[in-house]
PDB file of N, CA, C and O in Angstrom:
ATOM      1  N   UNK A   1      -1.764  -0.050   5.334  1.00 89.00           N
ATOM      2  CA  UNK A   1      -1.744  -0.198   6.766  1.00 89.00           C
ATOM      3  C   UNK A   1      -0.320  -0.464   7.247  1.00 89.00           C
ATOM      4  O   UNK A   1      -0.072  -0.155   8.413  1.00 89.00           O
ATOM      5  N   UNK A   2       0.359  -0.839   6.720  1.00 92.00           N
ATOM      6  CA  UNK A   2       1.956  -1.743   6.683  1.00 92.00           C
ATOM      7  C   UNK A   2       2.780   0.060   7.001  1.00 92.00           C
ATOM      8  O   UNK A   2       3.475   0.334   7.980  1.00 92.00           O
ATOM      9  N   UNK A   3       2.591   0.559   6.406  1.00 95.00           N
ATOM     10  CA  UNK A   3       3.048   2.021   6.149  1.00 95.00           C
ATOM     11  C   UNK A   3       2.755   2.851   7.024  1.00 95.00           C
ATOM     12  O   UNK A   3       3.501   3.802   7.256  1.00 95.00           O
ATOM     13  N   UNK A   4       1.734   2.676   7.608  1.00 95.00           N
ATOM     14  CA  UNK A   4       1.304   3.645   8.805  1.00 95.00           C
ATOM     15  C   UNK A   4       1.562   2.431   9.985  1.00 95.00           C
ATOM     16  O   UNK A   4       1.987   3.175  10.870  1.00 95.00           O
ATOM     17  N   UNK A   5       1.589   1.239  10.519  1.00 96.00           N
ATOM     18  CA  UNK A   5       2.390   0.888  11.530  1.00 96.00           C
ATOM     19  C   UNK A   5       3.565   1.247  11.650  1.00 96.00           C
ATOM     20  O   UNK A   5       3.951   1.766  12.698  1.00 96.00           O
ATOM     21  N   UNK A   6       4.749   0.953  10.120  1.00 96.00           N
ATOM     22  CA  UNK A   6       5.934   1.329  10.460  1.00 96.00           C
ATOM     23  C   UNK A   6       6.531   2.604  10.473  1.00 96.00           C
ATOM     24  O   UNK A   6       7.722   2.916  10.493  1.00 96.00           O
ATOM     25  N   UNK A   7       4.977   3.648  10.450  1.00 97.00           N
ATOM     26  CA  UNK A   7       5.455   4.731  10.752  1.00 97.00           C
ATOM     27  C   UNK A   7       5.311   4.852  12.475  1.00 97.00           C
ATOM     28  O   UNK A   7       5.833   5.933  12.746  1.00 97.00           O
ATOM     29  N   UNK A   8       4.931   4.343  13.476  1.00 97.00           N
ATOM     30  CA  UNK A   8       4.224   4.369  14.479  1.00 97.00           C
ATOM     31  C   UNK A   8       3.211   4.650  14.596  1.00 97.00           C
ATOM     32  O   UNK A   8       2.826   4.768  15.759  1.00 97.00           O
ATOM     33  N   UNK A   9       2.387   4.869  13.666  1.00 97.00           N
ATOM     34  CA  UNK A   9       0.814   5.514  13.708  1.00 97.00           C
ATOM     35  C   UNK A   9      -0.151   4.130  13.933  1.00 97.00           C
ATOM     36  O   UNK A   9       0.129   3.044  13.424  1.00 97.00           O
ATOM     37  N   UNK A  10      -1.328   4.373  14.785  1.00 97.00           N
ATOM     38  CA  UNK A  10      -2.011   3.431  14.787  1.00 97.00           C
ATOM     39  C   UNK A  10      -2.918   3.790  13.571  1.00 97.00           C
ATOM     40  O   UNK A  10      -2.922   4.881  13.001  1.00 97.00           O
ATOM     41  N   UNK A  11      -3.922   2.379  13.162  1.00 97.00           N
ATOM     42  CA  UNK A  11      -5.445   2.498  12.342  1.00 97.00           C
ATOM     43  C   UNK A  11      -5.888   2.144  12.586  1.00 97.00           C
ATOM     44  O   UNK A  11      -5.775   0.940  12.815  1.00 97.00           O
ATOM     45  N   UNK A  12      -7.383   3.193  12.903  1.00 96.00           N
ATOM     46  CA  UNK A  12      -8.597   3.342  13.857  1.00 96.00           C
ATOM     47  C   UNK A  12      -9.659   3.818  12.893  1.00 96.00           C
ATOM     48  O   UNK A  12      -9.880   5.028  12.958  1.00 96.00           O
ATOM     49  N   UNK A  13     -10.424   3.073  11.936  1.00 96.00           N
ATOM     50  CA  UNK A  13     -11.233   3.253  11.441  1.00 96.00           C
ATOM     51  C   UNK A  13     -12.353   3.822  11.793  1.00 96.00           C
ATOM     52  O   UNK A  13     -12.657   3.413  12.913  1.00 96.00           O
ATOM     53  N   UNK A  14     -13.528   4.966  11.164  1.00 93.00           N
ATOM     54  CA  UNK A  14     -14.772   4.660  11.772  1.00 93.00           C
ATOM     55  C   UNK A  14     -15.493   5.495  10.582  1.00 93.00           C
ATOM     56  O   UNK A  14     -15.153   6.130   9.584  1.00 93.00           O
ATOM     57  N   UNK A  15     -16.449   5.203  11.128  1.00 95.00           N
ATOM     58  CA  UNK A  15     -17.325   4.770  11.598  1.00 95.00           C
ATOM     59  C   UNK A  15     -18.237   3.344  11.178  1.00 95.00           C
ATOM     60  O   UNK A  15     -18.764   3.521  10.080  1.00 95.00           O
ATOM     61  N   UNK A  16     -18.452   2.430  11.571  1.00 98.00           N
ATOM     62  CA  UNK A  16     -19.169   1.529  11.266  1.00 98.00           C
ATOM     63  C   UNK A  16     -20.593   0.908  11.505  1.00 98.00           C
ATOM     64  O   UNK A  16     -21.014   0.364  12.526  1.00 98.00           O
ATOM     65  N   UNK A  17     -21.207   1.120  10.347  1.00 98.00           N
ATOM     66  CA  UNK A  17     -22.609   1.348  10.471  1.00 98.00           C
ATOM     67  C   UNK A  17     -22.922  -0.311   9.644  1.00 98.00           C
ATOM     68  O   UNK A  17     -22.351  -0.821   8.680  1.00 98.00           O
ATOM     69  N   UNK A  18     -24.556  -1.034  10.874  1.00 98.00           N
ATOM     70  CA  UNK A  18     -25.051  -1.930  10.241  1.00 98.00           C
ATOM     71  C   UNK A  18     -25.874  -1.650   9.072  1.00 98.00           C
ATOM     72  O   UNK A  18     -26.287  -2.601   8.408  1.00 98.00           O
ATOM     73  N   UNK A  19     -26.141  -0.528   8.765  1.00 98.00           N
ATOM     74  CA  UNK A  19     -27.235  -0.093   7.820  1.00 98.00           C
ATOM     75  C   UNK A  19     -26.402  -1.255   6.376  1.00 98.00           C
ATOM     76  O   UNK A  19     -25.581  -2.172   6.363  1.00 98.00           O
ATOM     77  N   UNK A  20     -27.067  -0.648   5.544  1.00 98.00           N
ATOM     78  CA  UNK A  20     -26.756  -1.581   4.132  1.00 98.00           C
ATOM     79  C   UNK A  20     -26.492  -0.260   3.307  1.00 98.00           C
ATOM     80  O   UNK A  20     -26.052  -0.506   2.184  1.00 98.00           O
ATOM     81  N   UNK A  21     -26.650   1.052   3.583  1.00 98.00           N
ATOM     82  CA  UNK A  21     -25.814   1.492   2.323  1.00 98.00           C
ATOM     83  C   UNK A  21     -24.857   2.113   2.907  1.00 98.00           C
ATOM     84  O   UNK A  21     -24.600   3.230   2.459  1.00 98.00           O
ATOM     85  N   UNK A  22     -24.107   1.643   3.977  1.00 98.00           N
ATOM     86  CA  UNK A  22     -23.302   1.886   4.645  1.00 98.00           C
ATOM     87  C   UNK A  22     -22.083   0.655   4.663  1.00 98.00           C
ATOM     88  O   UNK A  22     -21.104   0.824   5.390  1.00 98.00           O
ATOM     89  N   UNK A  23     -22.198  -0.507   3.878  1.00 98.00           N
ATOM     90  CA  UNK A  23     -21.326  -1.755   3.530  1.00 98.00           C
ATOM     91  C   UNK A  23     -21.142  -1.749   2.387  1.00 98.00           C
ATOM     92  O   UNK A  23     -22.042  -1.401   1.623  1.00 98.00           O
ATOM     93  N   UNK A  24     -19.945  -2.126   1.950  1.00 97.00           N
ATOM     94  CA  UNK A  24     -19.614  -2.315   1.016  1.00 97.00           C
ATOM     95  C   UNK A  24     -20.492  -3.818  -0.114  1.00 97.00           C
ATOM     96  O   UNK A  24     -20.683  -4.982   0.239  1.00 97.00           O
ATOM     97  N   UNK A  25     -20.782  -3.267  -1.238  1.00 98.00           N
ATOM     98  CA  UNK A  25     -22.227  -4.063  -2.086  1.00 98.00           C
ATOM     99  C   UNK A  25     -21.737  -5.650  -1.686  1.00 98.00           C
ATOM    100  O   UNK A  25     -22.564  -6.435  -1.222  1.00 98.00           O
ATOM    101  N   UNK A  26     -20.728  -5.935  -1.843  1.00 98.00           N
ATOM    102  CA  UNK A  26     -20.216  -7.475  -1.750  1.00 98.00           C
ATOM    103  C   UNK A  26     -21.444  -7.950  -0.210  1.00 98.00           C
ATOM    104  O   UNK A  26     -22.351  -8.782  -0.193  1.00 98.00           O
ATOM    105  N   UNK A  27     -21.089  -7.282   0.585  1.00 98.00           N
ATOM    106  CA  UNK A  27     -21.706  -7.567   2.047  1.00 98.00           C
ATOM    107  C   UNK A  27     -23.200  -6.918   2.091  1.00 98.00           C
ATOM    108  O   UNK A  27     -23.705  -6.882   3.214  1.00 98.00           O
ATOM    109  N   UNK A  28     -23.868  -6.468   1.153  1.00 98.00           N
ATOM    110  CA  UNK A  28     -25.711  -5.582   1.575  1.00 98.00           C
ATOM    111  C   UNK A  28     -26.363  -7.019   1.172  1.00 98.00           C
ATOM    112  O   UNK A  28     -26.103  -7.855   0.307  1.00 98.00           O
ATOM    113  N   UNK A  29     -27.224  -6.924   2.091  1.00 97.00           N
ATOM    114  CA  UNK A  29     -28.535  -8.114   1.981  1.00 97.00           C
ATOM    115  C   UNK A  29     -29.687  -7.462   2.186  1.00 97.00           C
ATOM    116  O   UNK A  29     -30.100  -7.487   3.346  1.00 97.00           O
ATOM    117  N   UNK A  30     -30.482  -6.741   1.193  1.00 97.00           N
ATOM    118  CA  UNK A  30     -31.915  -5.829   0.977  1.00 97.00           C
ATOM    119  C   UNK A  30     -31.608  -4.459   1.137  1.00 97.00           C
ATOM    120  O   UNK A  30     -30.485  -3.998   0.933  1.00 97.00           O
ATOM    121  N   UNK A  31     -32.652  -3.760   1.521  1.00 98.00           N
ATOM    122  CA  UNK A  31     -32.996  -2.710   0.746  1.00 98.00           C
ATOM    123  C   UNK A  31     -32.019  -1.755   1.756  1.00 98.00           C
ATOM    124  O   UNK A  31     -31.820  -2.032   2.938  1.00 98.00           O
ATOM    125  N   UNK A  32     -31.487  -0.658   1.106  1.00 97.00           N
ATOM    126  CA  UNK A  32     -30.344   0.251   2.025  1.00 97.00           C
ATOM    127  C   UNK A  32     -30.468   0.491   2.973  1.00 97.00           C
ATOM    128  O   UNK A  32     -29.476   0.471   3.701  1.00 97.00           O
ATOM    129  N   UNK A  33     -31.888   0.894   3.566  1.00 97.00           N
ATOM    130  CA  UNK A  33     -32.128   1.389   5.005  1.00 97.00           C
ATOM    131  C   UNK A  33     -32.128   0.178   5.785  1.00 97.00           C
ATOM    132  O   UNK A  33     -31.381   0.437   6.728  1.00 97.00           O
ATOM    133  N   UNK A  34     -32.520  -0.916   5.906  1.00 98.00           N
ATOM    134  CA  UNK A  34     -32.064  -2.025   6.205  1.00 98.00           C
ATOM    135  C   UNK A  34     -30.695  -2.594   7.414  1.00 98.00           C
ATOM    136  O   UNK A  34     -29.526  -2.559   7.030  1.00 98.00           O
ATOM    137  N   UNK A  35     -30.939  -2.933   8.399  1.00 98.00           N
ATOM    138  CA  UNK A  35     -30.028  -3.456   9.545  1.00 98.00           C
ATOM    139  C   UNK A  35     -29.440  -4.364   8.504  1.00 98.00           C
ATOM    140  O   UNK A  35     -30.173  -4.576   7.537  1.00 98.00           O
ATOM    141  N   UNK A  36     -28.037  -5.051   8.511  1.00 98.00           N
ATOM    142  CA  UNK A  36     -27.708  -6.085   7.926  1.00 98.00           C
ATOM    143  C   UNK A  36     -26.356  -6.612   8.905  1.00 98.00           C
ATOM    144  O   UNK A  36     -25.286  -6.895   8.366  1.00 98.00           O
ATOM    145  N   UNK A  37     -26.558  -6.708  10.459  1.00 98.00           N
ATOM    146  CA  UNK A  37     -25.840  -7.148  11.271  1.00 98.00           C
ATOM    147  C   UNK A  37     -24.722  -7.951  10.655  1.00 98.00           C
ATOM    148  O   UNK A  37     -23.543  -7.597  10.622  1.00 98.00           O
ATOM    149  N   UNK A  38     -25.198  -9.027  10.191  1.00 98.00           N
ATOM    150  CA  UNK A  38     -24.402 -10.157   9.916  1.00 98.00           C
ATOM    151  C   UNK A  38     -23.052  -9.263   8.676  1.00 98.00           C
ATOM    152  O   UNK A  38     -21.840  -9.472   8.727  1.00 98.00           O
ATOM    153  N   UNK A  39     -23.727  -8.355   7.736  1.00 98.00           N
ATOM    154  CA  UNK A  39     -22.666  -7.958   7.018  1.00 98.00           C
ATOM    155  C   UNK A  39     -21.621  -7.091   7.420  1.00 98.00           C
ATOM    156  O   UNK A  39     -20.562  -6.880   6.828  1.00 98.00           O
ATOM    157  N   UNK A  40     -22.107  -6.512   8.705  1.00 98.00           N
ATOM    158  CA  UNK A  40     -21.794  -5.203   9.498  1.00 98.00           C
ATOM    159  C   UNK A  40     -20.014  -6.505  10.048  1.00 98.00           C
ATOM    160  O   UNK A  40     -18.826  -6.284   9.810  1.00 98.00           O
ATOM    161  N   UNK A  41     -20.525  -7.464  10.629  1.00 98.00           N
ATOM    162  CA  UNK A  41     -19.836  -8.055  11.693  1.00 98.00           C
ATOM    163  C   UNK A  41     -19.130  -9.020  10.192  1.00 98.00           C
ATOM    164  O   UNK A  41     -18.003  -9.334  10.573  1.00 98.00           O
ATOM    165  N   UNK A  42     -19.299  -9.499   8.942  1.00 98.00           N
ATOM    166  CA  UNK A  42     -18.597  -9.797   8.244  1.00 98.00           C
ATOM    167  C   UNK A  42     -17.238  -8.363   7.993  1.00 98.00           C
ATOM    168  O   UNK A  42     -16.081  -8.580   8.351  1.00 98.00           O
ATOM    169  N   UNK A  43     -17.519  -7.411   7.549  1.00 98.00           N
ATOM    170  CA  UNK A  43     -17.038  -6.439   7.382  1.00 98.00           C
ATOM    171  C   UNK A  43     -15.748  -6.196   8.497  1.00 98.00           C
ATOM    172  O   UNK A  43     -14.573  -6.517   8.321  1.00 98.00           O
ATOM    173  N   UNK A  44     -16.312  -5.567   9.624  1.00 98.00           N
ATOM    174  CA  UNK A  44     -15.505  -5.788  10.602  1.00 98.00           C
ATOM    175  C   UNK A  44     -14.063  -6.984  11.184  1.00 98.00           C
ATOM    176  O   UNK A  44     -13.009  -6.865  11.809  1.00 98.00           O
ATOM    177  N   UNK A  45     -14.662  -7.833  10.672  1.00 97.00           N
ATOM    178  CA  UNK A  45     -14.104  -9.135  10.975  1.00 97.00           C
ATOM    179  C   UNK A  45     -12.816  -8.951   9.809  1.00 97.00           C
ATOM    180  O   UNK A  45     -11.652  -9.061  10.195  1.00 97.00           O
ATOM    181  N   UNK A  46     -13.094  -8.699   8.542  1.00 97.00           N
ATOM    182  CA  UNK A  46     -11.991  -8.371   7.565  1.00 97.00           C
ATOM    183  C   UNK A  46     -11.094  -7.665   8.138  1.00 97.00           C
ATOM    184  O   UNK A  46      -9.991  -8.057   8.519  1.00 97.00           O
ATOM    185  N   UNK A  47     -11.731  -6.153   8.247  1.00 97.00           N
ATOM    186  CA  UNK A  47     -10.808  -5.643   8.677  1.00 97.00           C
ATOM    187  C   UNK A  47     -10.017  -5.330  10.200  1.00 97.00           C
ATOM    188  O   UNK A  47      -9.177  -4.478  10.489  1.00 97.00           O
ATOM    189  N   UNK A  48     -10.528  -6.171  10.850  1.00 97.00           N
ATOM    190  CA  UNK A  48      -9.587  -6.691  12.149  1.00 97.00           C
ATOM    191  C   UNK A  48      -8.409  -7.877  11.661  1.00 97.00           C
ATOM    192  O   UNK A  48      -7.260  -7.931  12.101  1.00 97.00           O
ATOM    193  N   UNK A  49      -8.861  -8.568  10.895  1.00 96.00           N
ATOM    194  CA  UNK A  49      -7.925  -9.527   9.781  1.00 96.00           C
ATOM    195  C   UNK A  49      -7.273  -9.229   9.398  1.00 96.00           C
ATOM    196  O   UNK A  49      -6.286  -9.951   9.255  1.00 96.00           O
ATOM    197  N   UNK A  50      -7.295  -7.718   8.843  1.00 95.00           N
ATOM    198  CA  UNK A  50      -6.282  -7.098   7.826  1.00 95.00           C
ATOM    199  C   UNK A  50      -5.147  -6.395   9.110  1.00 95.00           C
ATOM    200  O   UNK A  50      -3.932  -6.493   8.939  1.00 95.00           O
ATOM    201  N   UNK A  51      -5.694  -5.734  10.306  1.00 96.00           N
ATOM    202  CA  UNK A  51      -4.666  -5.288  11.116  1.00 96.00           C
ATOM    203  C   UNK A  51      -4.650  -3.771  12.198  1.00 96.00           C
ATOM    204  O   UNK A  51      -3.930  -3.206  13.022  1.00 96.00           O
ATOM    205  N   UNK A  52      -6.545  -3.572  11.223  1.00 97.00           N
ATOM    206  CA  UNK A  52      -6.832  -2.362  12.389  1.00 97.00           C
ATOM    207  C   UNK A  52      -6.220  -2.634  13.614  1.00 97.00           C
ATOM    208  O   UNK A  52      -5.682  -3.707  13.888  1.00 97.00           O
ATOM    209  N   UNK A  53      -6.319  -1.422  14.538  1.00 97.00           N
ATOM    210  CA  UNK A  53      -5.634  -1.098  15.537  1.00 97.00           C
ATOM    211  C   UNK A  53      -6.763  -1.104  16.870  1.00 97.00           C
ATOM    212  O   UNK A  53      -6.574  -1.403  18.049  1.00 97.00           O
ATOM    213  N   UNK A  54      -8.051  -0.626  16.130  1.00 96.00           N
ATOM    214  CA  UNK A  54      -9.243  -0.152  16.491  1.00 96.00           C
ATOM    215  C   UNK A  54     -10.228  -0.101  15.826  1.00 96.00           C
ATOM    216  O   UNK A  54     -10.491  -0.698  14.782  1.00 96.00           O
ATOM    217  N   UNK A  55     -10.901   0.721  16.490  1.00 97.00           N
ATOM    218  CA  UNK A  55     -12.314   1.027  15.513  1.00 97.00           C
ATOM    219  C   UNK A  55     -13.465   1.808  16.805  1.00 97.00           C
ATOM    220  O   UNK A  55     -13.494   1.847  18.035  1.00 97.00           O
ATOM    221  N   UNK A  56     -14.376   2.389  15.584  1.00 97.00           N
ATOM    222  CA  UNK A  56     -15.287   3.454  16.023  1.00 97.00           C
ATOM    223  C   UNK A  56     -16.176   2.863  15.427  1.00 97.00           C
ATOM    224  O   UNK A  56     -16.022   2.456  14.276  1.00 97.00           O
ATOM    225  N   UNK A  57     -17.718   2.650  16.387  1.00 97.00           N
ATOM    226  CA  UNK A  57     -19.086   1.790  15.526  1.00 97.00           C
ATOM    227  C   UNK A  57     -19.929   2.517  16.282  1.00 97.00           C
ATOM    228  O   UNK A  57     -19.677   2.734  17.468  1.00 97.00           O
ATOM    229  N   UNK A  58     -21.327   3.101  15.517  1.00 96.00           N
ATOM    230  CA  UNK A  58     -22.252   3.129  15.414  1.00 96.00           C
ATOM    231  C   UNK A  58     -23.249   2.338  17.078  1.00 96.00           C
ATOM    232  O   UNK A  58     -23.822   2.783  18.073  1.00 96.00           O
ATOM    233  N   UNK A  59     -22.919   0.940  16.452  1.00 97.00           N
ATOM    234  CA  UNK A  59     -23.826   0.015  17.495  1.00 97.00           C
ATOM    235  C   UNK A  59     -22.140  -0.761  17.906  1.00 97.00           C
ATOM    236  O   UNK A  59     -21.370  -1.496  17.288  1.00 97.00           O
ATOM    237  N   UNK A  60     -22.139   0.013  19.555  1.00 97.00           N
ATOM    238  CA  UNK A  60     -21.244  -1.104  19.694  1.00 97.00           C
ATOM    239  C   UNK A  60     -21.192  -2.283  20.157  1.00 97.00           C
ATOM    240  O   UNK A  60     -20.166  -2.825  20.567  1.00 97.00           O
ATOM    241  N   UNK A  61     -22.997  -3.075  20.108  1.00 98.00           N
ATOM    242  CA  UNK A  61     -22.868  -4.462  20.523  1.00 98.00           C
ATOM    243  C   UNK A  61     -22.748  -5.069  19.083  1.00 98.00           C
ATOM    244  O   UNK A  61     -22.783  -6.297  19.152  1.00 98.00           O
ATOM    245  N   UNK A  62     -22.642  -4.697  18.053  1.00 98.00           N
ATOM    246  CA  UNK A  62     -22.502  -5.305  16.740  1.00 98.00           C
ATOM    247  C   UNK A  62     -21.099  -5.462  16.882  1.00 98.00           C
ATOM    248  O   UNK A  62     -20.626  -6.556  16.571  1.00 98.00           O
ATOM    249  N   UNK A  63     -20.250  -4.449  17.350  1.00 98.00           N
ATOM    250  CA  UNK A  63     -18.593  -4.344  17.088  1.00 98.00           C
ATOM    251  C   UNK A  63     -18.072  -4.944  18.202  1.00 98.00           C
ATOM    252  O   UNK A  63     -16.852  -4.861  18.059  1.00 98.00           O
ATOM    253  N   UNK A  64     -18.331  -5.538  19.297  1.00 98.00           N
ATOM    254  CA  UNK A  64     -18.515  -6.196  20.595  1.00 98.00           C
ATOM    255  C   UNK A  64     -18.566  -7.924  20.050  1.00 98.00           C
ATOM    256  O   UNK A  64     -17.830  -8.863  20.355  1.00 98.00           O
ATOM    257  N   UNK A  65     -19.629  -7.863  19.230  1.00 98.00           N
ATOM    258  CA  UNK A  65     -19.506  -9.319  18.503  1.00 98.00           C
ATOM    259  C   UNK A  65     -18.442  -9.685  17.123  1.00 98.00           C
ATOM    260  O   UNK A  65     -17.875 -10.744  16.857  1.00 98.00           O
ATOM    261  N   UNK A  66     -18.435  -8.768  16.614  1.00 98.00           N
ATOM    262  CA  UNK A  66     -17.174  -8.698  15.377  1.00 98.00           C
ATOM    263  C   UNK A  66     -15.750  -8.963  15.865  1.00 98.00           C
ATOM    264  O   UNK A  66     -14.852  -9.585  15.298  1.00 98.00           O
ATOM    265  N   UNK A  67     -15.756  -8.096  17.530  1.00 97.00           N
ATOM    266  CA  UNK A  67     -14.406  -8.567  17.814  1.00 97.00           C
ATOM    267  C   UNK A  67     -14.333  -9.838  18.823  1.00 97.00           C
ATOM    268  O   UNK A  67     -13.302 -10.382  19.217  1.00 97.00           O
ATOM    269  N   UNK A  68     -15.651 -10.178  19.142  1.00 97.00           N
ATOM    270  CA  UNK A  68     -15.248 -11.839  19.763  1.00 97.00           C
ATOM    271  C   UNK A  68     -15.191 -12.655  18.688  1.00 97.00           C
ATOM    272  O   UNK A  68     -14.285 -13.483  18.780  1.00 97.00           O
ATOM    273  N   UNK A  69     -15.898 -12.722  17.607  1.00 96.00           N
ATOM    274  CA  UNK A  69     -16.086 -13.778  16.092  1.00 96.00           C
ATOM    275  C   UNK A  69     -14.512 -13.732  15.862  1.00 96.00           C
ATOM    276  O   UNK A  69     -13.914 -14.764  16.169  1.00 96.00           O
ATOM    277  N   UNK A  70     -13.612 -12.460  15.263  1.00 96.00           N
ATOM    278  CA  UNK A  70     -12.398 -12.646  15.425  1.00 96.00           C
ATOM    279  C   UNK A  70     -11.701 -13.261  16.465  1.00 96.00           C
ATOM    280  O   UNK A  70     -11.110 -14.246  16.022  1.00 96.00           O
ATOM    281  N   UNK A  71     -11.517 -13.098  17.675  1.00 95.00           N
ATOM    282  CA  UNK A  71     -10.540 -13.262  18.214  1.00 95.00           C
ATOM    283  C   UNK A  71     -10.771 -14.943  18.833  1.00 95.00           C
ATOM    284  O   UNK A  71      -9.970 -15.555  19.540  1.00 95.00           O
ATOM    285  N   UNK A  72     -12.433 -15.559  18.202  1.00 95.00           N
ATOM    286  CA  UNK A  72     -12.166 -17.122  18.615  1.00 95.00           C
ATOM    287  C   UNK A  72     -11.701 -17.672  17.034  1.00 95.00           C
ATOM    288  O   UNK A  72     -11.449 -18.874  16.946  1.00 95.00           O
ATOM    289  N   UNK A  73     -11.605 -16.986  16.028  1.00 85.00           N
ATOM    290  CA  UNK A  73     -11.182 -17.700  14.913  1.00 85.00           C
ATOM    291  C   UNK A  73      -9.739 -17.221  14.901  1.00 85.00           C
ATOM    292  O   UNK A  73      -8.847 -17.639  14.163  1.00 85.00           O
ATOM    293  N   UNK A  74      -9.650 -16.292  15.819  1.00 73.00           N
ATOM    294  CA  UNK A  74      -7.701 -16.567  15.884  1.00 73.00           C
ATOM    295  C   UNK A  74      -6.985 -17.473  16.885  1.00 73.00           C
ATOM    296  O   UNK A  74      -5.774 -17.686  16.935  1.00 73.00           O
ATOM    297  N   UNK A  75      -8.028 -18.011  17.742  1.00 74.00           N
ATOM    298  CA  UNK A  75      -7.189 -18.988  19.209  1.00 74.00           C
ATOM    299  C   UNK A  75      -6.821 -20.385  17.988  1.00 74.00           C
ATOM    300  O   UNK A  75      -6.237 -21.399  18.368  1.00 74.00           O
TER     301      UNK A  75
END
């Protein structure tokens, strides 16, 4: 990510899906077809941490809450 800011490029991930075989295994809680909000908005939350620019979601009241959870654990 460091590499593509200091190239001027933004990173705009997407798509982000609550499903569960759509998260990475660290974050699935049951069976794949499965909503798993909470891992969806763990997920997200990383990588707003790490320095995305953006992002593209699926459900955007899941990504609506991922980016308020961030931005009160950054005040």
């Amino acid at each position: 990510m460091d590499d593509a800011h200091a190239a001027g490029l933004q990173v705009m991930p997407w798509t982000y899906r609550p499903e569960n075989r759509f998260l990475p295994p660290r974050l699935r809680d049951g069976p794949p077809a499965v909503r798993n909000e909470a891992g969806a908005i763990r997920q997200l939350v990383e990588h707003l941490d790490a320095g995305i620019d953006g992002l593209f979601a699926d459900d955007p009241a899941v990504a609506a809450r991922a980016v308020a959870a961030h931005a009160a654990r950054s005040l």
